[in-house]
Amino acid sequence: MAEVGLNAPQNARILAVANQKGGVGKTTTTINLATALAAVGKRVLVLDLDPQGNASTGLGVDQSEREINAYHVMIGEASLDAATLDTQVPGLSVVSSGVDLSGAEIELIEVENRLFRLKSALIGFADRYDYIFIDCPPALGLLTVNALNAAHAVLVPLQCEFFALEGLSHLVRTIERIKTSYNPGLEIQGIVLTMFDARNNLSDAVASDVREFFGAIVYDTVIPRNVRVSEAPSYGKPVLLYDVGCAGSQAYIHLASEVLKREKIVSNLNNGKNR
Ligand SMILES: Nc1ncnc2c1ncn2[C@@H]1O[C@H](COP(=O)(O)OP(=O)(O)OP(=O)(O)O)[C@@H](O)[C@H]1O
Ligand SMILES: [Mg+2]
């Protein structure tokens, strides 16, 4: 059986980074995982599906470069190809977002196939990449549903704080519903604990609750709360470029290798199935 090597023709794995709770580290995780995978030679795309446009800003995309963005793709006015920009990270591209995207939810209400706009746009395009990360907005509306319908798997950042688990069960139910109704192959790639504060007992308590409840699906790697991580976006840089030695960067490098390990298991399983 042929190994799925670095340069072997292979369809992209599409990972939606989602959690309807705001400010849990979706964008930070998207940017830095994508950067870490590009750094090991993967062809990676970040698709910014959040009208806030934080992933675009964090990757250094100027407002003036966003004339063609995810909004135009979603409403069918532009192809993903036309919306794709290079970033300062070799091997990493981005489809930016714009505030118009918040209107797309309403504009698409009457449109046929509105839950699969993104999936359709990715056909024939996705195979240029090894990994496509979709940075979702903090809601379970039409944009996130489009991401979940287009994705192979979901990566869930979870901030170590009191209400974390409550929101998570809602997200898991939504993923199950999408799986049953629209996207049977959808799985949770993993749950990553973010902004962990070792000095805070609550962080510890939440982390062990989450591990007890969700077991091995929670990544071993925990992302610490680290000021360098929060500074990096204001320089338009992934923290891996801003300060590769800081604890946050090192954690994202570890997380990337865990993600790749899980991906390898999936790919081996699929190859086994295809034999
Ligand atoms: N490990 C970390 N250490 C310190 N600050 C962090 C860390 N991760 C994220 N932050 C900061 O926390 C804030 C929220 O993070 P981020 O934007 O990634 O969350 P989000 O889930 O994408 O938010 P939204 O739901 O608004 O899209 C940002 O200001 C970010 O810089
Ligand atoms: Mg975000």
Short mmCIF file of C-alpha atoms and ligand atoms in Angstrom, two decimals:
data_model
loop_
_atom_site.label_atom_id
_atom_site.label_comp_id
_atom_site.label_asym_id
_atom_site.label_seq_id
_atom_site.Cartn_x
_atom_site.Cartn_y
_atom_site.Cartn_z
CA MET A 1 0.00 0.00 0.00
CA ALA A 2 1.41 3.40 -0.95
CA GLU A 3 2.31 5.72 1.91
CA VAL A 4 0.46 9.00 1.77
CA GLY A 5 3.60 11.10 1.45
CA LEU A 6 4.13 14.83 1.63
CA ASN A 7 3.78 15.37 -2.07
CA ALA A 8 1.36 12.61 -2.92
CA PRO A 9 -1.82 13.86 -4.55
CA GLN A 10 -4.29 13.91 -1.75
CA ASN A 11 -7.43 15.79 -1.01
CA ALA A 12 -7.20 18.42 1.67
CA ARG A 13 -8.41 17.62 5.13
CA ILE A 14 -10.84 20.30 6.08
CA LEU A 15 -10.94 21.17 9.77
CA ALA A 16 -13.51 23.57 11.21
CA VAL A 17 -12.34 25.35 14.34
CA ALA A 18 -15.58 25.91 16.19
CA ASN A 19 -17.11 26.79 19.51
CA GLN A 20 -20.15 29.06 19.78
CA LYS A 21 -18.69 30.60 22.89
CA GLY A 22 -16.80 33.82 22.18
CA GLY A 23 -13.16 34.44 23.01
CA VAL A 24 -12.12 30.86 23.70
CA GLY A 25 -9.13 30.79 21.37
CA LYS A 26 -10.63 29.68 18.03
CA THR A 27 -8.79 32.26 15.96
CA THR A 28 -5.53 31.96 17.88
CA THR A 29 -5.63 28.19 17.47
CA THR A 30 -6.49 28.45 13.76
CA ILE A 31 -3.65 30.86 13.00
CA ASN A 32 -0.98 29.06 14.98
CA LEU A 33 -1.85 25.50 14.09
CA ALA A 34 -1.98 26.52 10.44
CA THR A 35 1.42 28.20 10.77
CA ALA A 36 2.96 25.21 12.53
CA LEU A 37 1.73 22.84 9.81
CA ALA A 38 2.98 25.13 7.04
CA ALA A 39 6.35 25.21 8.82
CA VAL A 40 6.68 21.45 8.41
CA GLY A 41 5.97 21.64 4.70
CA LYS A 42 2.21 21.20 4.51
CA ARG A 43 0.21 23.32 2.09
CA VAL A 44 -2.25 25.11 4.31
CA LEU A 45 -5.17 27.50 3.87
CA VAL A 46 -6.91 29.50 6.57
CA LEU A 47 -10.47 30.34 5.62
CA ASP A 48 -11.71 33.21 7.74
CA LEU A 49 -15.45 32.68 8.10
CA ASP A 50 -15.93 35.15 10.94
CA PRO A 51 -17.22 38.64 10.04
CA GLN A 52 -14.93 40.00 12.79
CA GLY A 53 -12.02 39.11 10.48
CA ASN A 54 -9.61 38.40 13.34
CA ALA A 55 -7.82 35.57 11.57
CA SER A 56 -7.21 37.86 8.58
CA THR A 57 -5.85 40.60 10.84
CA GLY A 58 -3.75 38.15 12.82
CA LEU A 59 -2.19 36.92 9.59
CA GLY A 60 -1.34 40.46 8.55
CA VAL A 61 -3.97 40.94 5.83
CA ASP A 62 -4.55 44.64 5.30
CA GLN A 63 -8.15 45.94 4.96
CA SER A 64 -7.29 47.07 1.42
CA GLU A 65 -6.52 43.49 0.43
CA ARG A 66 -9.95 42.23 1.45
CA GLU A 67 -12.01 43.41 -1.55
CA ILE A 68 -12.68 39.84 -2.54
CA ASN A 69 -13.31 37.85 0.60
CA ALA A 70 -15.29 34.98 2.08
CA TYR A 71 -18.50 37.00 1.77
CA HIS A 72 -18.22 37.07 -2.03
CA VAL A 73 -17.52 33.35 -2.03
CA MET A 74 -20.53 32.61 0.16
CA ILE A 75 -22.94 34.60 -1.98
CA GLY A 76 -21.48 33.12 -5.17
CA GLU A 77 -19.93 36.31 -6.52
CA ALA A 78 -16.35 35.04 -6.44
CA SER A 79 -14.44 31.77 -6.46
CA LEU A 80 -12.20 30.72 -3.60
CA ASP A 81 -9.33 30.98 -6.05
CA ALA A 82 -10.04 34.69 -6.59
CA ALA A 83 -10.30 35.28 -2.84
CA THR A 84 -7.08 33.53 -1.84
CA LEU A 85 -4.09 35.59 -0.71
CA ASP A 86 -0.55 34.64 0.21
CA THR A 87 0.64 35.32 3.74
CA GLN A 88 4.10 36.08 5.11
CA VAL A 89 4.32 32.41 6.11
CA PRO A 90 5.61 30.28 3.22
CA GLY A 91 3.05 27.61 2.34
CA LEU A 92 0.21 29.36 4.17
CA SER A 93 -2.59 31.12 2.28
CA VAL A 94 -5.66 32.89 3.57
CA VAL A 95 -9.16 33.71 2.42
CA SER A 96 -10.00 36.87 4.32
CA SER A 97 -13.33 37.93 5.68
CA GLY A 98 -15.13 41.21 5.83
CA VAL A 99 -17.96 42.75 7.84
CA ASP A 100 -20.30 42.08 4.90
CA LEU A 101 -20.14 38.46 5.90
CA SER A 102 -22.49 39.14 8.81
CA GLY A 103 -25.14 40.05 6.21
CA ALA A 104 -24.62 36.80 4.33
CA GLU A 105 -26.71 34.93 6.88
CA ILE A 106 -29.74 37.04 5.92
CA GLU A 107 -28.95 37.29 2.22
CA LEU A 108 -28.77 33.53 1.95
CA ILE A 109 -32.08 32.80 3.71
CA GLU A 110 -33.95 32.42 0.43
CA VAL A 111 -31.12 30.84 -1.48
CA GLU A 112 -31.25 27.21 -2.46
CA ASN A 113 -28.45 25.09 -1.10
CA ARG A 114 -27.68 27.74 1.53
CA LEU A 115 -26.27 25.21 4.01
CA PHE A 116 -23.74 23.95 1.47
CA ARG A 117 -22.44 27.14 -0.13
CA LEU A 118 -18.96 26.65 1.26
CA LYS A 119 -18.85 22.96 0.50
CA SER A 120 -19.77 23.66 -3.13
CA ALA A 121 -17.15 26.40 -3.39
CA LEU A 122 -14.47 24.00 -2.14
CA ILE A 123 -15.12 21.41 -4.85
CA GLY A 124 -12.17 21.34 -7.23
CA PHE A 125 -10.27 23.84 -5.09
CA ALA A 126 -9.56 22.01 -1.85
CA ASP A 127 -7.04 19.59 -3.36
CA ARG A 128 -4.46 22.36 -3.72
CA TYR A 129 -3.94 22.07 0.02
CA ASP A 130 -3.11 19.46 2.60
CA TYR A 131 -5.06 21.25 5.31
CA ILE A 132 -7.79 23.83 5.28
CA PHE A 133 -8.70 25.42 8.62
CA ILE A 134 -12.01 27.24 8.83
CA ASP A 135 -12.11 29.84 11.59
CA CYS A 136 -15.77 29.96 12.67
CA PRO A 137 -17.62 32.85 14.28
CA PRO A 138 -18.82 32.54 17.90
CA ALA A 139 -22.31 31.35 16.95
CA LEU A 140 -23.99 28.26 15.58
CA GLY A 141 -25.67 30.10 12.71
CA LEU A 142 -25.55 29.62 8.97
CA LEU A 143 -21.83 30.37 8.67
CA THR A 144 -20.80 27.74 11.21
CA VAL A 145 -23.27 25.24 9.74
CA ASN A 146 -21.68 25.84 6.32
CA ALA A 147 -18.28 25.17 7.87
CA LEU A 148 -19.46 21.99 9.60
CA ASN A 149 -21.08 20.74 6.40
CA ALA A 150 -17.87 21.32 4.45
CA ALA A 151 -15.50 19.88 7.06
CA HIS A 152 -14.13 16.41 7.68
CA ALA A 153 -13.62 17.15 11.34
CA VAL A 154 -14.05 19.78 14.01
CA LEU A 155 -11.40 21.07 16.34
CA VAL A 156 -12.86 22.58 19.48
CA PRO A 157 -10.90 25.08 21.57
CA LEU A 158 -12.13 25.22 25.12
CA GLN A 159 -11.16 27.87 27.60
CA CYS A 160 -10.50 26.50 31.07
CA GLU A 161 -13.27 28.38 32.87
CA PHE A 162 -16.45 27.67 34.74
CA PHE A 163 -19.13 27.51 32.03
CA ALA A 164 -16.92 25.74 29.52
CA LEU A 165 -18.57 22.33 29.80
CA GLU A 166 -22.10 23.65 29.59
CA GLY A 167 -21.47 25.29 26.22
CA LEU A 168 -19.57 22.27 25.04
CA SER A 169 -22.48 19.86 25.39
CA HIS A 170 -24.57 22.21 23.23
CA LEU A 171 -21.84 22.21 20.58
CA VAL A 172 -21.53 18.43 20.69
CA ARG A 173 -25.32 18.09 20.19
CA THR A 174 -25.12 20.42 17.19
CA ILE A 175 -22.28 18.41 15.69
CA GLU A 176 -24.32 15.22 16.19
CA ARG A 177 -27.32 16.82 14.48
CA ILE A 178 -25.20 17.93 11.51
CA LYS A 179 -23.77 14.44 11.32
CA THR A 180 -27.19 12.81 11.25
CA SER A 181 -28.77 15.25 8.81
CA TYR A 182 -26.07 16.46 6.45
CA ASN A 183 -22.52 15.30 6.94
CA PRO A 184 -22.29 11.70 8.17
CA GLY A 185 -18.49 11.62 8.07
CA LEU A 186 -18.08 14.57 10.44
CA GLU A 187 -16.06 13.83 13.54
CA ILE A 188 -14.44 15.74 16.36
CA GLN A 189 -10.68 15.83 15.68
CA GLY A 190 -10.11 16.93 19.23
CA ILE A 191 -10.75 19.33 22.05
CA VAL A 192 -7.92 21.66 22.99
CA LEU A 193 -7.76 23.32 26.38
CA THR A 194 -6.71 26.94 25.94
CA MET A 195 -5.59 29.83 28.12
CA PHE A 196 -4.68 27.45 30.89
CA ASP A 197 -3.47 29.25 33.97
CA ALA A 198 -1.40 27.02 36.21
CA ARG A 199 -1.80 29.45 39.13
CA ASN A 200 -5.56 29.19 38.99
CA ASN A 201 -7.17 26.17 40.70
CA LEU A 202 -10.25 26.57 38.54
CA SER A 203 -8.20 25.99 35.38
CA ASP A 204 -7.04 22.69 36.84
CA ALA A 205 -10.51 21.67 37.97
CA VAL A 206 -12.08 22.44 34.58
CA ALA A 207 -9.28 20.64 32.72
CA SER A 208 -9.74 17.47 34.76
CA ASP A 209 -13.56 17.60 34.41
CA VAL A 210 -13.23 17.93 30.64
CA ARG A 211 -10.75 15.05 30.48
CA GLU A 212 -12.95 12.88 32.66
CA PHE A 213 -16.00 13.56 30.52
CA PHE A 214 -14.48 13.50 27.03
CA GLY A 215 -11.52 11.18 27.59
CA ALA A 216 -8.95 10.67 24.85
CA ILE A 217 -10.60 13.13 22.50
CA VAL A 218 -8.99 15.92 24.55
CA TYR A 219 -5.47 16.62 23.32
CA ASP A 220 -2.66 16.06 25.80
CA THR A 221 -1.26 19.46 24.87
CA VAL A 222 -2.67 22.33 26.88
CA ILE A 223 -2.20 25.90 25.62
CA PRO A 224 -1.06 28.10 28.49
CA ARG A 225 -2.21 31.65 28.99
CA ASN A 226 0.76 33.58 27.64
CA VAL A 227 1.05 37.29 27.01
CA ARG A 228 3.14 36.79 23.85
CA VAL A 229 0.19 34.93 22.30
CA SER A 230 -2.11 37.89 22.89
CA GLU A 231 0.47 40.44 21.65
CA ALA A 232 1.21 38.74 18.33
CA PRO A 233 -2.02 39.63 16.44
CA SER A 234 -1.43 43.35 16.89
CA TYR A 235 1.76 42.87 14.85
CA GLY A 236 -0.19 40.92 12.22
CA LYS A 237 1.89 37.85 13.01
CA PRO A 238 1.28 34.33 14.24
CA VAL A 239 2.93 33.98 17.65
CA LEU A 240 5.19 31.38 16.05
CA LEU A 241 6.76 34.19 13.98
CA TYR A 242 6.56 36.79 16.73
CA ASP A 243 8.32 34.75 19.41
CA VAL A 244 8.91 31.10 18.57
CA GLY A 245 10.54 30.40 21.92
CA CYS A 246 7.64 31.49 24.14
CA ALA A 247 5.53 28.96 25.98
CA GLY A 248 2.49 29.62 23.77
CA SER A 249 4.42 28.96 20.55
CA GLN A 250 5.93 25.79 21.93
CA ALA A 251 2.49 24.57 22.98
CA TYR A 252 1.08 25.16 19.50
CA ILE A 253 4.01 23.25 17.98
CA HIS A 254 3.18 20.31 20.27
CA LEU A 255 -0.49 20.58 19.41
CA ALA A 256 0.35 20.51 15.69
CA SER A 257 2.23 17.25 16.11
CA GLU A 258 -0.69 15.75 18.02
CA VAL A 259 -3.11 16.87 15.31
CA LEU A 260 -0.85 15.32 12.65
CA LYS A 261 -0.64 12.08 14.61
CA ARG A 262 -4.45 11.83 14.72
CA GLU A 263 -4.64 12.70 11.04
CA LYS A 264 -2.22 9.88 10.26
CA ILE A 265 -4.44 7.42 12.09
CA VAL A 266 -7.45 8.61 10.07
CA SER A 267 -5.50 8.41 6.84
CA ASN A 268 -4.30 4.87 7.60
CA LEU A 269 -7.85 3.83 8.42
CA ASN A 270 -9.09 5.29 5.15
CA ASN A 271 -6.36 3.58 3.16
CA GLY A 272 -7.27 0.32 4.86
CA LYS A 273 -10.89 0.84 3.88
CA ASN A 274 -9.97 1.54 0.26
CA ARG A 275 -7.89 -1.57 -0.19
N1 LIG B 1 -3.01 31.27 25.09
C1 LIG B 1 -3.38 32.54 25.19
N2 LIG B 1 -2.78 33.36 26.08
C2 LIG B 1 -3.15 34.67 26.20
N3 LIG B 1 -4.10 35.23 25.47
C3 LIG B 1 -4.73 34.46 24.56
C4 LIG B 1 -4.41 33.08 24.38
N4 LIG B 1 -5.22 32.58 23.42
C5 LIG B 1 -6.00 33.59 23.02
N5 LIG B 1 -5.72 34.72 23.70
C6 LIG B 1 -6.37 36.03 23.56
O1 LIG B 1 -7.70 35.89 23.96
C7 LIG B 1 -8.56 36.63 23.09
C8 LIG B 1 -9.56 35.67 22.45
O2 LIG B 1 -8.85 34.75 21.63
P1 LIG B 1 -9.34 34.39 20.16
O3 LIG B 1 -9.62 35.63 19.39
O4 LIG B 1 -8.41 33.41 19.59
O5 LIG B 1 -10.72 33.68 20.54
P2 LIG B 1 -11.95 33.36 19.57
O6 LIG B 1 -12.61 32.16 20.13
O7 LIG B 1 -11.51 33.31 18.17
O8 LIG B 1 -12.85 34.65 19.79
P3 LIG B 1 -14.20 34.99 18.96
O9 LIG B 1 -15.23 34.06 19.52
O10 LIG B 1 -14.47 36.43 19.28
O11 LIG B 1 -13.92 34.74 17.53
C9 LIG B 1 -7.67 37.31 22.09
O12 LIG B 1 -7.41 38.62 22.56
C10 LIG B 1 -6.40 36.49 22.11
O13 LIG B 1 -5.25 37.23 21.78
MG MG B 2 -12.25 34.33 16.52
#
